[in-house]
Short mmCIF file of C-alpha atoms in Angstrom, two decimals:
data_model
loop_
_atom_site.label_atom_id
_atom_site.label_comp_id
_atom_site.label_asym_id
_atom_site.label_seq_id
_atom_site.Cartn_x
_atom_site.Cartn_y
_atom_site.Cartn_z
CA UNK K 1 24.90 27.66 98.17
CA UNK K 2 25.71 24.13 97.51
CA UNK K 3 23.04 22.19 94.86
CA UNK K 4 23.42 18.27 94.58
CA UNK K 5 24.61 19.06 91.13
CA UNK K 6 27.39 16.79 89.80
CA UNK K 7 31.07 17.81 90.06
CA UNK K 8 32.61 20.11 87.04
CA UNK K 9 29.67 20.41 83.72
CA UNK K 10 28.11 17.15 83.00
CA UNK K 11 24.57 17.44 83.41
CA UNK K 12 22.55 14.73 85.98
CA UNK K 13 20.35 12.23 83.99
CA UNK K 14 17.34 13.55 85.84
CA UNK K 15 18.09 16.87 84.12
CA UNK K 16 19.42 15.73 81.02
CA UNK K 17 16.35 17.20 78.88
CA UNK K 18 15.29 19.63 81.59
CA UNK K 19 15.38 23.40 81.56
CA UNK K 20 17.63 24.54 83.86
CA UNK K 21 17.26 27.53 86.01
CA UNK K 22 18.31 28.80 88.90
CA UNK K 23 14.81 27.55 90.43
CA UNK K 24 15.31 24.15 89.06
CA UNK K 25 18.46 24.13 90.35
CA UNK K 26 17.25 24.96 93.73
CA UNK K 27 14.75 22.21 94.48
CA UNK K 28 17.79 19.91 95.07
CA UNK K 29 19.80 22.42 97.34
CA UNK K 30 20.58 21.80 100.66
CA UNK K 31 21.84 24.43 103.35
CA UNK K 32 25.10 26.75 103.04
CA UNK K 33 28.33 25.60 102.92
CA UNK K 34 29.97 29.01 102.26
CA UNK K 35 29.05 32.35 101.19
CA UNK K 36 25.33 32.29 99.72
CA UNK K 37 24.41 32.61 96.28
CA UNK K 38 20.35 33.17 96.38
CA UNK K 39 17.97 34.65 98.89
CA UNK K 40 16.59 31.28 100.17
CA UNK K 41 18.06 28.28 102.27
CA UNK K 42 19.10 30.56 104.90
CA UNK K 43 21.56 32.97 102.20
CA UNK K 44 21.30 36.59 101.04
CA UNK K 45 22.83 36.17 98.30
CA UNK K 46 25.94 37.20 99.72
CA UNK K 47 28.25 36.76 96.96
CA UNK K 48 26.33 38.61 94.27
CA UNK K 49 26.62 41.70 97.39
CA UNK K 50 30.08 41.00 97.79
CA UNK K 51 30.94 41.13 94.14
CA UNK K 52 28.61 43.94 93.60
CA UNK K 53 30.45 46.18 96.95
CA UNK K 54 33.46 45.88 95.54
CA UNK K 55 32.65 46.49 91.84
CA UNK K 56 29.82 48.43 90.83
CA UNK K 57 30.33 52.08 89.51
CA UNK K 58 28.77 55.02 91.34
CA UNK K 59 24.84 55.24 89.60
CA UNK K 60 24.78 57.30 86.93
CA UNK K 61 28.87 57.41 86.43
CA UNK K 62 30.20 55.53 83.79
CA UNK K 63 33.57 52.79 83.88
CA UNK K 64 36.71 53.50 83.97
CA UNK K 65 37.60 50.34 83.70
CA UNK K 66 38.19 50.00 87.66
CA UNK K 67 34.01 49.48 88.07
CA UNK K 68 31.38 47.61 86.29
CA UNK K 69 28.45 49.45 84.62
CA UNK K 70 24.87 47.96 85.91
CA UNK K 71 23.89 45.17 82.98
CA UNK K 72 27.47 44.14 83.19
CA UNK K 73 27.85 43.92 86.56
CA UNK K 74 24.28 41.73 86.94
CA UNK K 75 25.99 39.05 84.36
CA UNK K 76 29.22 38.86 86.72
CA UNK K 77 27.51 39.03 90.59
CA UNK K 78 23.94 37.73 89.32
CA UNK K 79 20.26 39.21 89.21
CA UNK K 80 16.83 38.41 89.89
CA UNK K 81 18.03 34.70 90.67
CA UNK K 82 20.68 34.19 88.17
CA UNK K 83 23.55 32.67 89.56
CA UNK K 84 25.70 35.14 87.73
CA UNK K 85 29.95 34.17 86.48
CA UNK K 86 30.79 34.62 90.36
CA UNK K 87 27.50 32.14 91.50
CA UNK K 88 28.05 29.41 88.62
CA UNK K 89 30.29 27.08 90.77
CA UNK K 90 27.36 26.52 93.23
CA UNK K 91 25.27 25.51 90.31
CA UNK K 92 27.48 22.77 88.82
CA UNK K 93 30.77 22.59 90.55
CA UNK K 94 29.18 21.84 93.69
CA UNK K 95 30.80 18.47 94.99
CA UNK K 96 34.32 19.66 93.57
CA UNK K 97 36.26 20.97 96.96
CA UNK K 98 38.77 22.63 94.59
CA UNK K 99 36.19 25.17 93.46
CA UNK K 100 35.56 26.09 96.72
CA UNK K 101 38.97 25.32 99.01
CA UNK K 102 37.48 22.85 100.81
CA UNK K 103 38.91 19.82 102.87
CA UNK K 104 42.32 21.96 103.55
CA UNK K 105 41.51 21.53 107.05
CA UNK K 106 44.58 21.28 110.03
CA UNK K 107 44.24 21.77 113.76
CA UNK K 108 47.60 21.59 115.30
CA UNK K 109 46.83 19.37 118.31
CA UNK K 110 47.69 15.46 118.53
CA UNK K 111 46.18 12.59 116.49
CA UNK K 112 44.37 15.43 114.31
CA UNK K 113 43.10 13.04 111.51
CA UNK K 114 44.62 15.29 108.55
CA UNK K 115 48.20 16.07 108.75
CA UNK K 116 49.31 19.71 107.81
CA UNK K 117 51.25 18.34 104.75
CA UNK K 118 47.51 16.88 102.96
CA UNK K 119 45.73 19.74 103.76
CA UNK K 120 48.49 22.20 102.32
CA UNK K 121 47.92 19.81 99.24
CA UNK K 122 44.44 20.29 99.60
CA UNK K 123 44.76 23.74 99.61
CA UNK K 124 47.61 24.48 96.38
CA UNK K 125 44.98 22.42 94.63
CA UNK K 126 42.44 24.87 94.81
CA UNK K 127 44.47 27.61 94.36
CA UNK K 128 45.73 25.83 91.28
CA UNK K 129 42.42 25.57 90.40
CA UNK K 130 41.16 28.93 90.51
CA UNK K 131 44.47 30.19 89.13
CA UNK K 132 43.17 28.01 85.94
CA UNK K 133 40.35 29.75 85.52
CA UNK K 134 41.35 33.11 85.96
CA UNK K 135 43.31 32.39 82.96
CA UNK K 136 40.40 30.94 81.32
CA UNK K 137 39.13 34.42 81.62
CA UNK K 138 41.97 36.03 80.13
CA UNK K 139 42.33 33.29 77.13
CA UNK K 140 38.48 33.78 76.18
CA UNK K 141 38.75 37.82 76.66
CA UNK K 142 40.37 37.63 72.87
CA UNK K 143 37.41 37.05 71.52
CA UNK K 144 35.57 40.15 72.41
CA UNK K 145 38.10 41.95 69.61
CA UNK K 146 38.84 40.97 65.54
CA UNK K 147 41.78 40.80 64.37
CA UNK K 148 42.14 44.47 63.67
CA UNK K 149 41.22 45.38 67.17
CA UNK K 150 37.26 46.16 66.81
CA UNK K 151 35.02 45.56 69.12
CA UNK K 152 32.70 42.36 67.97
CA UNK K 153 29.13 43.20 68.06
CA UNK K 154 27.66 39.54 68.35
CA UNK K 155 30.70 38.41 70.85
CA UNK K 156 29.98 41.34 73.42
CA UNK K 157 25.89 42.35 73.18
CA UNK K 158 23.72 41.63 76.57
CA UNK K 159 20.81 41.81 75.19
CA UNK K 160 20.22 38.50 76.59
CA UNK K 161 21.82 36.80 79.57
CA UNK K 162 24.99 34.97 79.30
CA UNK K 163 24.41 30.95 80.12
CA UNK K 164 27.60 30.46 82.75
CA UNK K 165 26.84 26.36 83.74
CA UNK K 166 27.06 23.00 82.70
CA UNK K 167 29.69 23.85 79.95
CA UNK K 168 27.57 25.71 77.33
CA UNK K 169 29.25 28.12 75.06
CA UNK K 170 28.58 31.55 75.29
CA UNK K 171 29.57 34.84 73.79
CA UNK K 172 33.52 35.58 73.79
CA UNK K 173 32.29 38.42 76.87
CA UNK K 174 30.59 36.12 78.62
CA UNK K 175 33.02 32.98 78.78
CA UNK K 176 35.82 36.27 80.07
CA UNK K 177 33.51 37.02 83.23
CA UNK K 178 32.83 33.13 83.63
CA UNK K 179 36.68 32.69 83.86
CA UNK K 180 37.14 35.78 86.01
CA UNK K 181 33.96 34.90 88.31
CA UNK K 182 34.70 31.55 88.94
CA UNK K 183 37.75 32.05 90.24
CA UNK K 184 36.21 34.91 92.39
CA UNK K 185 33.85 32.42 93.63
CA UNK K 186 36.72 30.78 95.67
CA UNK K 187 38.41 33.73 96.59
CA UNK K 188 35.19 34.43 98.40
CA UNK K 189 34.55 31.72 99.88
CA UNK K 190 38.38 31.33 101.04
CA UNK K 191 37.18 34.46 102.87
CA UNK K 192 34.37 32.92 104.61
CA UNK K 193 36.72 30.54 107.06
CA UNK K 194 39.19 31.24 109.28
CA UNK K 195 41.65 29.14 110.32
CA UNK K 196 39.46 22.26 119.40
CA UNK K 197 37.08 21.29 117.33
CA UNK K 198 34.16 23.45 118.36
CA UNK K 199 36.26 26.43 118.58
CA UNK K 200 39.60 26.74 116.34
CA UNK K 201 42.37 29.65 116.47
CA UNK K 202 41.20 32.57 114.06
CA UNK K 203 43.75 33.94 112.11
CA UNK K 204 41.82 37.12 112.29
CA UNK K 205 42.72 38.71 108.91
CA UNK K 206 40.52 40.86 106.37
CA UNK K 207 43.34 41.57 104.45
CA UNK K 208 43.67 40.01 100.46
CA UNK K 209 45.39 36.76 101.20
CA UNK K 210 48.73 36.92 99.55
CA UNK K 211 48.60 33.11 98.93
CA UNK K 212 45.64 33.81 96.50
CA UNK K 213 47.89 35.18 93.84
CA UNK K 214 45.57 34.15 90.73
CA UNK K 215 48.26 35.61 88.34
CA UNK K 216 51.07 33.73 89.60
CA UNK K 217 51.76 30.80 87.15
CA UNK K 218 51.25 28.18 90.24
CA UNK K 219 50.48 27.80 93.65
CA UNK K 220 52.45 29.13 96.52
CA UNK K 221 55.01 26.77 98.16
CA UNK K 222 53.82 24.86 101.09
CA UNK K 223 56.21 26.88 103.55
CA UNK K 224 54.20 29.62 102.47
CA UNK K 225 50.85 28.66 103.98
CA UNK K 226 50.78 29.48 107.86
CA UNK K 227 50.62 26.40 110.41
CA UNK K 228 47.33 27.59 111.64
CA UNK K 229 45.26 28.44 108.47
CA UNK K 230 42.70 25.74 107.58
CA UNK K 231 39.16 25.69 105.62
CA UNK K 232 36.36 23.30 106.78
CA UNK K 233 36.19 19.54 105.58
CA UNK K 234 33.18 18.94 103.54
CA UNK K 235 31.87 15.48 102.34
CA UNK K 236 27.96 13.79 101.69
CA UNK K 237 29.52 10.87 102.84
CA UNK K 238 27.87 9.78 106.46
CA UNK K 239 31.07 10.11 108.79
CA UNK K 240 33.95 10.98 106.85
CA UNK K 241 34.70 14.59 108.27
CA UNK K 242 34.11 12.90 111.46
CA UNK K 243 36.55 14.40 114.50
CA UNK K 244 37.65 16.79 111.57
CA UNK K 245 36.98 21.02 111.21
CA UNK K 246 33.86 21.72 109.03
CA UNK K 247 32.95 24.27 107.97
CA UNK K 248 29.14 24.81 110.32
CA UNK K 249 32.12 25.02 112.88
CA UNK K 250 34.51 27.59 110.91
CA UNK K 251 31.77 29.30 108.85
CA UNK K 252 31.08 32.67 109.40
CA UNK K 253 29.26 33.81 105.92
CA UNK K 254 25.45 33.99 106.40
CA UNK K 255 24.08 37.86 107.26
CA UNK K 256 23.04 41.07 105.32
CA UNK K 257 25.50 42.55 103.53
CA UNK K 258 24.24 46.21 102.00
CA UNK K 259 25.26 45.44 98.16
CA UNK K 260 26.49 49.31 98.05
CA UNK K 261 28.62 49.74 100.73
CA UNK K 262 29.59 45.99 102.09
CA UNK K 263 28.31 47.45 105.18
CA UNK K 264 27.17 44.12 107.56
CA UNK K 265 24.44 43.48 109.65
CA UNK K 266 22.64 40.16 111.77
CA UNK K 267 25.38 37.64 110.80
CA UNK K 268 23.51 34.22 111.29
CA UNK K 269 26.11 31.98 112.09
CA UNK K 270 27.86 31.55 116.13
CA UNK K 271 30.95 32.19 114.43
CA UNK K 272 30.16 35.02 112.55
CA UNK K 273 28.83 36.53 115.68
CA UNK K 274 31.88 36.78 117.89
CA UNK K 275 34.02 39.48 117.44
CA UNK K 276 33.49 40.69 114.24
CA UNK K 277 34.32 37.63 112.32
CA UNK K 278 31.44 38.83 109.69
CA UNK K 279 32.09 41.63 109.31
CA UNK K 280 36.16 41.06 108.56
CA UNK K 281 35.22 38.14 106.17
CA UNK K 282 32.88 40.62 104.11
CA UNK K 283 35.51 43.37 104.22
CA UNK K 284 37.82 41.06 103.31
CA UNK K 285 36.15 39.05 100.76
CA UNK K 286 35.38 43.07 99.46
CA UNK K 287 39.24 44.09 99.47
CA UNK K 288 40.41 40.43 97.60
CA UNK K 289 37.76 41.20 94.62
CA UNK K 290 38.80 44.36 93.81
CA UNK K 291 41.83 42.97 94.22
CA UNK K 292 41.71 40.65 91.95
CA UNK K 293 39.94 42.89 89.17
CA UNK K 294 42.94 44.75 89.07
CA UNK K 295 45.33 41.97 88.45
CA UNK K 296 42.96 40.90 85.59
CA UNK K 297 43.24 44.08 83.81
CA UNK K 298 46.67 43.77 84.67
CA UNK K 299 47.11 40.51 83.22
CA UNK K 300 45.20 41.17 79.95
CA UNK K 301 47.66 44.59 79.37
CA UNK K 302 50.66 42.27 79.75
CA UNK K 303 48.97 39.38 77.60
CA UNK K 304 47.80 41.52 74.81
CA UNK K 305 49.88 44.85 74.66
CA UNK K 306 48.70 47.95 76.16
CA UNK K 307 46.16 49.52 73.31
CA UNK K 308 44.28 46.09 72.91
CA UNK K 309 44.12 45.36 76.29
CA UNK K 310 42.82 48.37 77.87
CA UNK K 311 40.35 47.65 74.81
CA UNK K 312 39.22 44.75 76.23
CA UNK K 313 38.57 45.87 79.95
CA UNK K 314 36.28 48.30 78.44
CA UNK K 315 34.89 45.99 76.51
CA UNK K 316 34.03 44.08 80.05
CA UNK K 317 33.38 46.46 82.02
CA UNK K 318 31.11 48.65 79.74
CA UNK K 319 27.41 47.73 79.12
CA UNK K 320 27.61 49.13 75.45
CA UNK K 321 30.99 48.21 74.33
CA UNK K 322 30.26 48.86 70.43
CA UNK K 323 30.24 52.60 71.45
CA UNK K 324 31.69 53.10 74.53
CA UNK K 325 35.03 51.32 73.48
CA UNK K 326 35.87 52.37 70.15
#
């Protein structure tokens, strides 16, 4: 979901001394513009099942570090309309098209108004972007640990629910999954489009995109992005995506996703409906978040040595870290 919440933290003066919640947040929505976060507007929360698909342990069985136990798993995907680490851009990131690879639209036919050189641009910025906060992630993961390698009590609890918007501090656990979510957030929605007007060429991949590397130091090179591959062009300004791709044209992310499985059902959107398209975004979107758990705990082994960093993906991934990662 997209609020009318202002680009990156700062708070709107009409909120300024507000309580936020996700309810709050909600009377200023407007309609999907990707993957949904809540169960209103039109979404099923779609990235909360995504995330939860492709992470959650098996009931009853606890982490091995590849899976998230339940009360962790609810702070990363969201709960009981929480926005959750992977849900926060929607609640105050909304306008910023890097958060969500917007406006790296291209359709290769004459006088197209964005050449394929901008929206390449477009699109390394977002993947610059996200590749920023994934090491956010990994940066605020230290915290979870002291200095002799325990596990910090007060930095890792969930007794309450971590705050992931509008640039509030949080526990050391927390600000790690807000990192790691947020960049999931646009790896999901990258998922959501494929690549005139009313009815561009599909790339037709469910595949992990190897362009979103979020370990790599930088973006891919521009030669590296395929002619063809473009997201939708988003703006609230009357006219300016005008004879340009948006994404109600590309869009295929509203439907029932089973939260267990990633099985798909009724997708809502024309585009979604024809030939799968859905369904391969979910799997897809399902395959790149695993995906990109893995090069996590990959990255914090490399940044951290081997003993403290398999420390700290238990530490995530576990809902009592105190004991369970000792």
């Amino acid at each position: 979901m997209r609020g009318r919440i202002t680009t990156g933290r700062r708070l709107p003066a009409f909120l300024a001394t507000a309580a936020v919640t996700p309810a709050l947040l909600l009377a200023t929505a407007r309609p999907a513009d990707a993957f949904g976060t809540v169960n209103a507007f039109g979404q099923h929360a779609e990235h909360e099942r995504i995330t939860r698909a492709a992470l959650a342990c098996a009931p009853g069985v606890p982490s091995d570090g590849s899976c998230f136990e339940p009360r962790s798993l609810g702070q990363l995907a969201g709960h009981s309309w929480t926005f959750g680490a992977v849900g926060a851009p929607d609640s105050d990131e909304s306008l910023s098209s890097a958060a969500h690879c917007d406006n790296a639209d291209f359709l290769d036919v004459t006088g197209y108004p964005q050449s394929r050189q901008r929206a390449t641009a477009a699109l390394r910025t977002c993947i610059a972007h996200l590749q920023a906060r994934f090491r956010q992630g990994l940066a605020a993961a230290e915290g979870t640990l002291d200095t002799r390698g325990r596990v910090v009590a007060s930095e890792t609890e969930l007794r309450r629910d971590c705050t992931f918007t509008l640039g509030l501090p949080g526990r050391a656990k927390c600000e790690a999954m807000e990192g790691f979510g947020r960049a999931l957030h646009g790896v999901q929605d990258f998922r959501s489009r494929p690549v005139g007007l009313v009815d561009p060429p599909g790339l037709g991949r469910s595949a992990p995109s190897p362009l979103l590397d979020l370990s790599a130091a930088r973006p891919p090179l521009p030669s590296a992005v395929p002619r063809n591959l473009t997201t939708g062009c988003f703006s609230l300004l009357v006219g300016a995506c005008s004879q340009r791709l948006t994404h109600s044209t590309l869009n295929k992310d509203e439907g029932f996703i089973d939260p267990v499985s990633g099985a798909t059902r009724a997708p809502a959107t024309a585009r979604g409906q024809a030939a799968g398209n859905f369904a391969r975004a979910v799997r897809g979107a399902v395959a790149d978040t695993r995906r990109q758990w893995k090069q996590f705990r990959e990255a914090l082994l490399q940044r951290y040595g081997t003993r403290r960093g398999a420390r700290i993906v238990c530490v995530i991934s576990h809902d009592d870290p105190v004991r369970d990662c000792a």
